[in-house]
XYZ file of C-alpha atoms in Angstrom:
585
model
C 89.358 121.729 110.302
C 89.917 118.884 108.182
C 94.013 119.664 107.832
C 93.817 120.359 111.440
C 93.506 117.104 111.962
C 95.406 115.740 109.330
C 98.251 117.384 110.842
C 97.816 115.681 114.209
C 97.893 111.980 112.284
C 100.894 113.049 110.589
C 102.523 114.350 113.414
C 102.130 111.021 115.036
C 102.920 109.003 112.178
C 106.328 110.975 112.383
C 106.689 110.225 116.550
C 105.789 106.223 115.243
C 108.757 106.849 112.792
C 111.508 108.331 115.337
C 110.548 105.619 117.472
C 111.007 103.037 114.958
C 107.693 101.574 115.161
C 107.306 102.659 111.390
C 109.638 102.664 108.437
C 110.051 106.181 106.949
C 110.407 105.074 103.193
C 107.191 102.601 103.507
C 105.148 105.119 105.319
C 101.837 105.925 102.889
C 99.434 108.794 103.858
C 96.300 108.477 105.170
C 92.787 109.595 104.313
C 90.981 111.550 106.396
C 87.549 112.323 105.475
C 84.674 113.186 107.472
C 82.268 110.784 109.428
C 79.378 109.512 107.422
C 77.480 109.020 111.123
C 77.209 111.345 113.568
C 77.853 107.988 116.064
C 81.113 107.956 114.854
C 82.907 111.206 115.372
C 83.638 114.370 113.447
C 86.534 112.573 111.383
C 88.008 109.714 110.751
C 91.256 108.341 109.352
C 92.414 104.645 108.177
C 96.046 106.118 109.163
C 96.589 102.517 110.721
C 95.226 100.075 107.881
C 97.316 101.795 105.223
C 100.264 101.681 107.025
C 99.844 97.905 108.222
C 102.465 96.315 106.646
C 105.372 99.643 107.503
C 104.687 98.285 110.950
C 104.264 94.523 110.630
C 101.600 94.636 113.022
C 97.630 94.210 112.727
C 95.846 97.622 112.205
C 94.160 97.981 115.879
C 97.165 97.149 117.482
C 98.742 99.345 115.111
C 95.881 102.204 115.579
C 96.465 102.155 119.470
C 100.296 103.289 118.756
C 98.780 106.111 116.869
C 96.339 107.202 119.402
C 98.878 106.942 122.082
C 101.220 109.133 119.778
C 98.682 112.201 119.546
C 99.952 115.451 120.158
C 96.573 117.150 122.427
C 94.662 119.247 121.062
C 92.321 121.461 122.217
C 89.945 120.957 119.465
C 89.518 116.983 119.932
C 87.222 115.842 122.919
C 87.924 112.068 122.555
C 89.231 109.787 120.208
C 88.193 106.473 120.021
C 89.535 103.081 117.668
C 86.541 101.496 115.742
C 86.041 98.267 113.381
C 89.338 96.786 112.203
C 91.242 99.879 112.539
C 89.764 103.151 112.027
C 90.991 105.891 114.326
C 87.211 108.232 114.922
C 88.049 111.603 116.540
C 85.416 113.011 117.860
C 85.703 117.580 117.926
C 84.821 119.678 121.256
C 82.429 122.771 120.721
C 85.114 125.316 121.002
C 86.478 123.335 118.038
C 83.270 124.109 116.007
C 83.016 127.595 117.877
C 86.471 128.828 116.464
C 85.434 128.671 112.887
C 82.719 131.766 113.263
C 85.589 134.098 114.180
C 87.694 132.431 111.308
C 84.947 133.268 108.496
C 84.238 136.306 110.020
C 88.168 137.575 110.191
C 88.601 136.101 106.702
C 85.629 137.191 105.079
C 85.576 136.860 101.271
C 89.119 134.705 101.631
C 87.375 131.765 103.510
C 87.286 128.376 101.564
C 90.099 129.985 99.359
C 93.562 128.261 99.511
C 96.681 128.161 97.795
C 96.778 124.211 97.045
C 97.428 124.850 93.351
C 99.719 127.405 93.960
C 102.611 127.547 91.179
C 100.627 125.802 88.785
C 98.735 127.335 85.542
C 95.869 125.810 83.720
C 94.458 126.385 81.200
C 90.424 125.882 80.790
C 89.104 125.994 77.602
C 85.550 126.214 77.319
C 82.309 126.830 74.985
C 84.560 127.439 72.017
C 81.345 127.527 70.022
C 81.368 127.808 66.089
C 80.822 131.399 65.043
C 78.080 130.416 62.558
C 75.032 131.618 65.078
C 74.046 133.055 68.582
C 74.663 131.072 71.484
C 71.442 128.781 72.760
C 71.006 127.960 75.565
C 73.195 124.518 74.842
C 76.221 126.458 74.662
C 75.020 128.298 78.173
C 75.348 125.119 80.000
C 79.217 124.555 78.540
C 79.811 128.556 79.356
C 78.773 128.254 83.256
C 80.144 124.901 84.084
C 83.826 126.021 82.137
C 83.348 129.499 84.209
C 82.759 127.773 87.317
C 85.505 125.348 87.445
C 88.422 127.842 86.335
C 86.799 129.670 89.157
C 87.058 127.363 91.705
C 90.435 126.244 90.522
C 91.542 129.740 91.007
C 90.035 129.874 94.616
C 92.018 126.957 95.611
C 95.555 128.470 94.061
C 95.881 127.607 90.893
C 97.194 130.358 88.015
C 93.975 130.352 85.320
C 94.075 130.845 81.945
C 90.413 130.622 80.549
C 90.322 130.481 76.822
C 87.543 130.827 73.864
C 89.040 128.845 70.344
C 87.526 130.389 67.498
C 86.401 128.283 64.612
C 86.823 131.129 62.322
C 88.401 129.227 59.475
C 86.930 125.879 57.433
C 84.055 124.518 55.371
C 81.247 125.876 58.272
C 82.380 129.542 58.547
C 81.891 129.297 53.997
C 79.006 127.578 54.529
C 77.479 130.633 56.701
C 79.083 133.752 54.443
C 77.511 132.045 51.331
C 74.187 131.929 53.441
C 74.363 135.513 54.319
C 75.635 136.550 51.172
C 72.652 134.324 49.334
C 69.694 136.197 52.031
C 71.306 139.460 50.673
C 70.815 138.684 46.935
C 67.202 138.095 47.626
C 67.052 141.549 49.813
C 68.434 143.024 46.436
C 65.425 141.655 44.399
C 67.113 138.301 43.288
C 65.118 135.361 43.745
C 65.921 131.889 44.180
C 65.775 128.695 45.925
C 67.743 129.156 49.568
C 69.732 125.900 50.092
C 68.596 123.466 52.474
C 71.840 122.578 54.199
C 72.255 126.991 54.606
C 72.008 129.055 57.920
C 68.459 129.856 57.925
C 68.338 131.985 61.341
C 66.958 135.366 61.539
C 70.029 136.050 61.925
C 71.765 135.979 58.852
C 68.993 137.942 57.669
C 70.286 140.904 60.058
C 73.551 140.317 58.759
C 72.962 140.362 55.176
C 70.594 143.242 55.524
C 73.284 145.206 57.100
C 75.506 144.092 54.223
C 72.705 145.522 51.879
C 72.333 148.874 53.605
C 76.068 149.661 53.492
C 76.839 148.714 50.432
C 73.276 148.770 48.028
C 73.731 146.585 44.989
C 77.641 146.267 44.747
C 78.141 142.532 45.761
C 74.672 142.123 43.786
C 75.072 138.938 40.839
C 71.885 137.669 38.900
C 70.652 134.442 40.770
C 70.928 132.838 36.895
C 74.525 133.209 37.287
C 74.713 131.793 41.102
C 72.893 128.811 40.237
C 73.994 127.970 36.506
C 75.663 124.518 36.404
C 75.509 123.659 40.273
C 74.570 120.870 40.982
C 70.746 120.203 42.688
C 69.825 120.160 46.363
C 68.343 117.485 48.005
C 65.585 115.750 47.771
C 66.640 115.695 43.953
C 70.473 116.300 44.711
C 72.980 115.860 47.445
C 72.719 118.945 49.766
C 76.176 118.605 51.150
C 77.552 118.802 47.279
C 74.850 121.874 46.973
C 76.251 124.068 48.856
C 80.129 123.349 48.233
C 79.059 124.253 44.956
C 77.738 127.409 45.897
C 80.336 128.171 48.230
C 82.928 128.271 45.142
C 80.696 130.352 42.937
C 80.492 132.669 45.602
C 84.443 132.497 46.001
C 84.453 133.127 41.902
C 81.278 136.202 41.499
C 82.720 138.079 44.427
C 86.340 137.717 43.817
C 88.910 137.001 46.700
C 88.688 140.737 48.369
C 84.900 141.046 48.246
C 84.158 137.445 49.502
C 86.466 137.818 52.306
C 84.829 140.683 53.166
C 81.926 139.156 53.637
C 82.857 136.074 55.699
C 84.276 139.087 58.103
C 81.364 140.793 57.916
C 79.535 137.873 59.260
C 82.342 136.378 61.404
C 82.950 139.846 63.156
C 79.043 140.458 63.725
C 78.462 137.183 65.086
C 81.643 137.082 67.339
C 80.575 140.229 68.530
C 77.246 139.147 69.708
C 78.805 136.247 71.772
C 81.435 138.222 73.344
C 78.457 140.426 74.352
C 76.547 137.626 75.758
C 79.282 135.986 77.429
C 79.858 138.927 79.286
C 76.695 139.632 80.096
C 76.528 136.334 81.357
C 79.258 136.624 83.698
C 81.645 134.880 81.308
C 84.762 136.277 80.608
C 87.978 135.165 79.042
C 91.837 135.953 78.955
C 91.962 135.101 75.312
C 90.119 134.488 72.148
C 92.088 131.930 70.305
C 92.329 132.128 66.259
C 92.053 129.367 64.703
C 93.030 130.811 61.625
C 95.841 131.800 63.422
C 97.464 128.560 63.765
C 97.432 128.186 59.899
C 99.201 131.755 59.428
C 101.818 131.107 62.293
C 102.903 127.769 59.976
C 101.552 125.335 63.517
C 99.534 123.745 61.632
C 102.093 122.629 59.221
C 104.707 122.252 62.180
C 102.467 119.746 63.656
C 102.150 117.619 60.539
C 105.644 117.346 59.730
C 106.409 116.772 63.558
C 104.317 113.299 63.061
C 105.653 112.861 60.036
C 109.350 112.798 61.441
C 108.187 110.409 64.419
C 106.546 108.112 61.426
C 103.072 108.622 62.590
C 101.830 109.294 59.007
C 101.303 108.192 55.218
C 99.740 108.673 51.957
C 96.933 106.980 50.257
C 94.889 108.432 47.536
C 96.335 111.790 47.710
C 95.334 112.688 51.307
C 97.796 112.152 54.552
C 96.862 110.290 57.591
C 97.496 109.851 61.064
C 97.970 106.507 62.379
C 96.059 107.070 65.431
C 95.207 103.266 65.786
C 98.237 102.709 67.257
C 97.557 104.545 69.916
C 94.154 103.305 70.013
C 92.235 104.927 68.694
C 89.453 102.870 66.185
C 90.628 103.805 62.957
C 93.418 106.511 61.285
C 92.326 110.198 60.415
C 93.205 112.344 57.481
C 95.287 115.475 58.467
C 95.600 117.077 55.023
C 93.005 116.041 52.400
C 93.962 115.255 48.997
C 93.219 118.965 47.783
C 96.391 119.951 49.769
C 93.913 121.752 52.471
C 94.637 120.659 56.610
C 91.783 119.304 58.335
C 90.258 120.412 61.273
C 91.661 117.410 63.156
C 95.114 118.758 62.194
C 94.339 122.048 63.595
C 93.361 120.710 67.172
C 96.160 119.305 66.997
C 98.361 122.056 66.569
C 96.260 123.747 69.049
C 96.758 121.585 71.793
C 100.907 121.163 70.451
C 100.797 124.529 71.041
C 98.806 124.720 74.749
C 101.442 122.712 76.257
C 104.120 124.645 74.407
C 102.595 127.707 75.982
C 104.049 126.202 79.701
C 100.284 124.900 81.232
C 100.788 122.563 83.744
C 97.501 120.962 82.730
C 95.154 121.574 79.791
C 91.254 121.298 80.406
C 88.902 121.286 77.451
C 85.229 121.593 77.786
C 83.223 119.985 74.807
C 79.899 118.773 74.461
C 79.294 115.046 74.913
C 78.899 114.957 70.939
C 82.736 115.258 70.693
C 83.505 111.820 72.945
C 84.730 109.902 69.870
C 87.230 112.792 69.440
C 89.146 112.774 72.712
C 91.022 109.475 72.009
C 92.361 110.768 68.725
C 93.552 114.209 70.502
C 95.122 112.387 73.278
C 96.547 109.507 70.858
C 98.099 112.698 68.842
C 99.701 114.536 71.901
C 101.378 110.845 72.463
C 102.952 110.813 69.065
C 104.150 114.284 68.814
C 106.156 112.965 72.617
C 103.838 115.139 74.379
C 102.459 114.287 78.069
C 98.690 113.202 77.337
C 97.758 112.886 80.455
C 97.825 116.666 81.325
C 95.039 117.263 78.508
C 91.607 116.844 80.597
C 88.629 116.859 78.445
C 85.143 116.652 80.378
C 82.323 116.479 78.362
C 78.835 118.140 79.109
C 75.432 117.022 77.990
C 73.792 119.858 76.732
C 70.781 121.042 78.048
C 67.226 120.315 77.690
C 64.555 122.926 78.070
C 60.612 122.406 78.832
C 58.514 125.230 79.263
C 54.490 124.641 80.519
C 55.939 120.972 80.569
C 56.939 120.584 76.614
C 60.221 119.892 75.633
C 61.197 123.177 73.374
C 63.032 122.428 70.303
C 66.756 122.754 69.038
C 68.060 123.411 65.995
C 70.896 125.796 64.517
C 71.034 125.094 61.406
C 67.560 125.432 61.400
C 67.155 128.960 63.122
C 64.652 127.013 65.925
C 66.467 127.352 68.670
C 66.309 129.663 72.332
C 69.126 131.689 72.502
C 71.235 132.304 75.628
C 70.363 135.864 75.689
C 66.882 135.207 75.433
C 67.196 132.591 78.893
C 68.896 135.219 80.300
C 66.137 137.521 79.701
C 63.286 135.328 80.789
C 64.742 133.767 83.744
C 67.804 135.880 85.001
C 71.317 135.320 85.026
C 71.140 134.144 88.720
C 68.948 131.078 88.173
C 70.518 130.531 84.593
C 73.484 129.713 85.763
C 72.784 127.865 89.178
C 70.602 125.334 87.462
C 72.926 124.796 84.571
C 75.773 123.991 87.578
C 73.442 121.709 89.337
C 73.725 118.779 88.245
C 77.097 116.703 86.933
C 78.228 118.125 83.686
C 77.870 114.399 82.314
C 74.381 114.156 83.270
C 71.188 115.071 81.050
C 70.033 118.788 82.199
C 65.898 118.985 82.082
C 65.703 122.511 82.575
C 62.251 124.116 83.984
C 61.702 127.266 83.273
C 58.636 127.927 85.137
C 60.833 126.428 88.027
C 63.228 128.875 87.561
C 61.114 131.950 87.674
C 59.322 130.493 90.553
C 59.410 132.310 94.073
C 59.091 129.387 95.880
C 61.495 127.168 98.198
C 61.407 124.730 95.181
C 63.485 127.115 93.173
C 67.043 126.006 94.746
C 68.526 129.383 93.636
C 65.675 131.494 95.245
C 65.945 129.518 98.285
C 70.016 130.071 98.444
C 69.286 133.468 97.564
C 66.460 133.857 100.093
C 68.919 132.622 103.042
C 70.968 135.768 102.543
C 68.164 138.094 102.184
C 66.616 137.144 105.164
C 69.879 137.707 107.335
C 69.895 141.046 105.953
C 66.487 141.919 106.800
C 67.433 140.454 110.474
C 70.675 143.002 110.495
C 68.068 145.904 109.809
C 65.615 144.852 111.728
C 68.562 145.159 114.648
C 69.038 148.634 112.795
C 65.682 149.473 113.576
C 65.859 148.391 117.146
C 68.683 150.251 117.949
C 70.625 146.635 118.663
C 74.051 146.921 117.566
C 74.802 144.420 115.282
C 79.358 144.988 115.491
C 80.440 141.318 116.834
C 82.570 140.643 119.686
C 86.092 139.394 119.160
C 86.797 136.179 118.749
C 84.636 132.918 120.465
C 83.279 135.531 122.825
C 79.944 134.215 124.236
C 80.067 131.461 121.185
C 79.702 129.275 124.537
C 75.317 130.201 124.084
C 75.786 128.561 120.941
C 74.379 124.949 122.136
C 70.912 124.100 120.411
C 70.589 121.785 118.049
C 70.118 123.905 115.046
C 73.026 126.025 115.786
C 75.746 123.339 115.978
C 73.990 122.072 112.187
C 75.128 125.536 111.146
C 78.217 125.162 113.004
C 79.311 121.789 111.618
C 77.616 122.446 107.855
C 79.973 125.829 107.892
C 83.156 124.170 108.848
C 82.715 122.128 105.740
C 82.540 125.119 102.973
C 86.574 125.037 102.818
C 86.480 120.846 102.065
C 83.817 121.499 99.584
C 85.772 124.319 97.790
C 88.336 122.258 97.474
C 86.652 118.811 96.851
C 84.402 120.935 93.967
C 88.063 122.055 92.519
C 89.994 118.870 92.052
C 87.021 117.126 91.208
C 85.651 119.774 88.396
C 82.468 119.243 89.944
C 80.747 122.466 90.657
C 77.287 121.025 91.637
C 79.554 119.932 95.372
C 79.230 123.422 95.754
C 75.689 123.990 94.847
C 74.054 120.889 96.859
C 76.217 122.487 100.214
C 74.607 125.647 99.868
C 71.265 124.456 99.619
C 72.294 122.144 102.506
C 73.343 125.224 104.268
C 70.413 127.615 103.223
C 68.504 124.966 104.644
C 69.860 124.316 107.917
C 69.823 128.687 108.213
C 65.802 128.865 107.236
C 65.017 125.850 109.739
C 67.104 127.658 112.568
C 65.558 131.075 111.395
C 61.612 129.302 111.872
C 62.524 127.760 115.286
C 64.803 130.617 117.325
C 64.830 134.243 117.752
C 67.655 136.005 117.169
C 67.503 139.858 118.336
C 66.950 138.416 122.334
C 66.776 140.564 125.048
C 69.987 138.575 126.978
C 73.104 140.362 125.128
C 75.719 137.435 125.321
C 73.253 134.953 123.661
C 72.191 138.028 121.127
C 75.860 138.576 120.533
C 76.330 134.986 119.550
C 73.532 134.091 117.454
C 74.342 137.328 115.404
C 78.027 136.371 114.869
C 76.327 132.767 113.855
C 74.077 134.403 110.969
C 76.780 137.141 109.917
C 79.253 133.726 109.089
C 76.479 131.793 107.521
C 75.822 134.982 105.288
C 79.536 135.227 104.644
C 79.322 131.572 103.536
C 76.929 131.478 101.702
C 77.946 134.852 99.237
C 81.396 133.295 99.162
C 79.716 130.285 97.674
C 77.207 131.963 95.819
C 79.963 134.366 94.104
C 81.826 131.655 93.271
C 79.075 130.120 91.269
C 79.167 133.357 89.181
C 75.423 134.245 91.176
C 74.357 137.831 93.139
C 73.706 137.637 96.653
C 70.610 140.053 97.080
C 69.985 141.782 100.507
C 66.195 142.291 99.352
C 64.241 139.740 97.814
């Protein structure tokens, strides 16, 4: 409805240019945006103020040339000049009427478009470390990524969504020495776990599997672990603890025994995200190595690419970036002074090689903990000649979850921490990811889990959900009745459609294709959760004050093409969101 009546503006503007009242090569296009007041139309455009000067004439006078120019249409009832220019148009009921046949002929297509047709994308999201299960932090990152490559996809664009696995570095050695430590003490060893380790229940599943398969073979005395290394905090420095006990891991288990263990963990704990993921409704195209970046030589490629362009130097054995001349607060090492590239200069190589890989635009979902880094990314793609501004990075506050009304508490390193699968379990997929979706990925997330599991109409999810349920009991009831329920074709008796509640539904379901879109370009998904609570709510109000199963058949007919649309709508919507649309609730 919206381009419907962009198209008449523009088709104007064009008469306004043939009759050289406007300049073609000034012209600028309009807005057109719906009317914040009901008092002022359906739509409005400021087609006239923007193009003020292309005329050399004030905007009303300017705005009355426009009006004037207006191909009819049998969708606008009146259109009327307000303030210092605005051009109001105000829609006729067959106008609204039309769009129940639309939904109802397009079905699951409606709101879809092909805007971003021609373009790929690539969205890269949750990319957690592979040192633990996901909690329910990472669940937040997992549904907003999923939902915006989904609605980028519904509006055209080619999608590429894309996990980055941190499966090389200091972290992934930190968590096979902490596995490989829990399974010395399975074999009878004891000793003094480090404090800076993976302490999770987890790694005791992995080591114990690591024990059952393989008995006492990777077994070493813990006098031998711990000889010579230095101590762990409070007495020591835990961070020079554990690198300690990293390399005498490295040394007692020998290259092809260590390695198996870091895989061992690695695989198992990859293995149970993919699961989750899935399970979640999360899936990707690919699962990025990072590993593979240093094998393929990108790494190095991207070094000596900034090295050519003069972007680095030495000092003290390491080799920097200057990134503060691109602004950002101070340089970064790329290749510490033990020969060994950093992770910085692996994301960049990574994101050298995203826009090698053809992507139109590059969108990386991190947590808000990772602000500081996008400047240095972004100040690396400009030195390697790279276009910057196609890398998006939109950062998500993770979330915070209360239970009984106490905050629970978060901690991986720690092993305190609720996992994804376990929010899954206790609240459902459905109102997992609706909540985390609600609210904008920048804002803090208080999530309520007793709100959640509520059956209530302050559970937004239940109430969504409950919108479509309820149509579908209406549609049996009819069943029951012996009313057929098969609409008439096209805006056949839509004419009965004149109370109140029904234009709401009318006018709030016109708006699902704006929202797709607006949600889209925007990467806001929670546009598309506040319209169908919007919408849920203007069905439940209508559904308390009308009947629809009437005895007279044209107004019957009607109001049942009315509710089949807004259940069309709102499982369009809801699937979108990566949420089920239950007929029984």
């Amino acid at each position: 409805m919206k381009s419907q009546i962009a198209k008449l503006v523009s088709t104007a503007l064009d008469q306004l240019v043939r009759d050289g009242v406007l300049r073609a090569g000034a012209l600028k296009t309009p807005a057109v945006e719906r009317a914040r007041d009901a008092a002022h139309g359906d739509f409005a455009t400021n087609a006239a103020m923007v193009n003020t000067k292309a005329a050399g004439m004030k905007p009303r006078d300017l705005a009355e040339k426009i009006v004037a120019a207006l191909p009819p249409s049998p969708q606008v009832q009146k259109v009327e000049i307000a303030g210092p220019g605005f051009i109001n148009f105000y829609l006729s009921a067959d106008a609204y009427h039309a769009v129940v046949p639309q939904i109802l002929g397009q079905a699951h297509d409606y709101g879809r478009s092909n805007l971003g047709k021609g373009k790929k994308v690539q969205v890269e999201f949750v990319s957690a470390n592979p040192t633990g299960p996901l909690h329910v932090g990472h669940g937040r990152g997992a549904a907003y990524g999923a939902v915006v490559a989904d609605l980028l996809q519904a509006v055209g664009f080619e999608v590429h969504r894309e996990y980055y696995v941190n499966d090389a570095g200091r972290q992934m050695n930190i968590l096979a020495a902490s596995v490989w430590l829990r399974y010395l003490e399975l074999a009878g060893e004891g000793l003094s776990f480090p404090s800076n380790g993976y302490k999770g229940d987890y790694v005791w599943d992995i080591a114990a599997t690591l024990h059952r398969e393989h008995g006492d073979d990777y077994r070493h005395s813990a006098e031998a672990v711990f000889d010579g290394v230095p101590p762990d905090a409070p007495e020591g420095d835990k961070e020079t603890h554990i690198d300690a006990l990293i390399e005498r891991c490295k040394t007692l288990l020998g290259d092809n025994r260590y390695r198996y263990v870091f895989e061992l963990a690695l695989n198992t704990i990859l293995d149970d995200i993919r699961d989750d993921l899935e399970k979640f409704g999360v899936v990707y195209e690919e699962w990025y190595s990072e590993r593979s970046l240093v094998e393929s030589g990108a790494v190095n490629k991207a070094v000596e690419r900034l090295r050519q362009a003069g972007h680095v130097y030495e000092d003290k054995g390491a080799l920097w970036f200057r990134s503060t001349d691109f602004g950002d607060e101070k340089d970064r090492v790329v290749v510490r002074d033990n020969g060994q590239p950093t992770y910085f200069a692996s994301d960049i190589a990574y994101h050298m090689d995203k826009l090698e890989r053809g992507f139109d635009r590059v969108i990386d979902i991190w947590g808000a903990d990772h602000h500081g880094y996008v400047p240095r990314v972004k100040a690396a793609l400009t030195a390697l000649g790279d276009d910057a501004s196609k890398l998006d990075v939109l950062l998500v506050q993770f979330a915070i979850l209360y239970r009984g009304g106490e905050k629970l508490a978060m901690s991986t390193r720690s092993g305190e921490f609720v996992t994804l699968r376990q929010l899954r379990k206790e609240v459902g997929r459905d109102a997992a990811r609706f909540f985390y979706v609600m609210r904008k990925c920048e804002q803090h997330l208080d999530f309520d889990l007793d709100l959640a599991k509520s059956q209530s109409s302050d559970n937004p999810v239940y109430y969504v959900q409950y919108a479509h349920a309820r149509i579908c009991a209406v549609l049996r009831q009819a069943a029951e009745k012996n009313i057929t329920v098969t609409p008439t074709p096209g805006q056949t008796n839509l004419q009965h459609l004149v109370e109140s509640h029904e234009l709401a539904l009318l006018k709030n379901l016109s708006r699902y294709p704006e929202v797709v879109e607006i949600a889209a370009l925007n990467e806001e998904p929670h546009q598309l959760t506040h319209y169908l609570r919007d919408l849920a709510n203007d069905f439940h109000t209508y559904y308390n004050a009308h009947q629809f199963l009437v005895d007279d058949e044209a107004l019957r007919d009607a109001r049942i093409k009315l509710i089949l649309a807004t259940r069309e709508v709102l499982r369009n919507g809801l699937n979108l969101i990566g949420v089920s649309a239950p007929e029984n609730m």
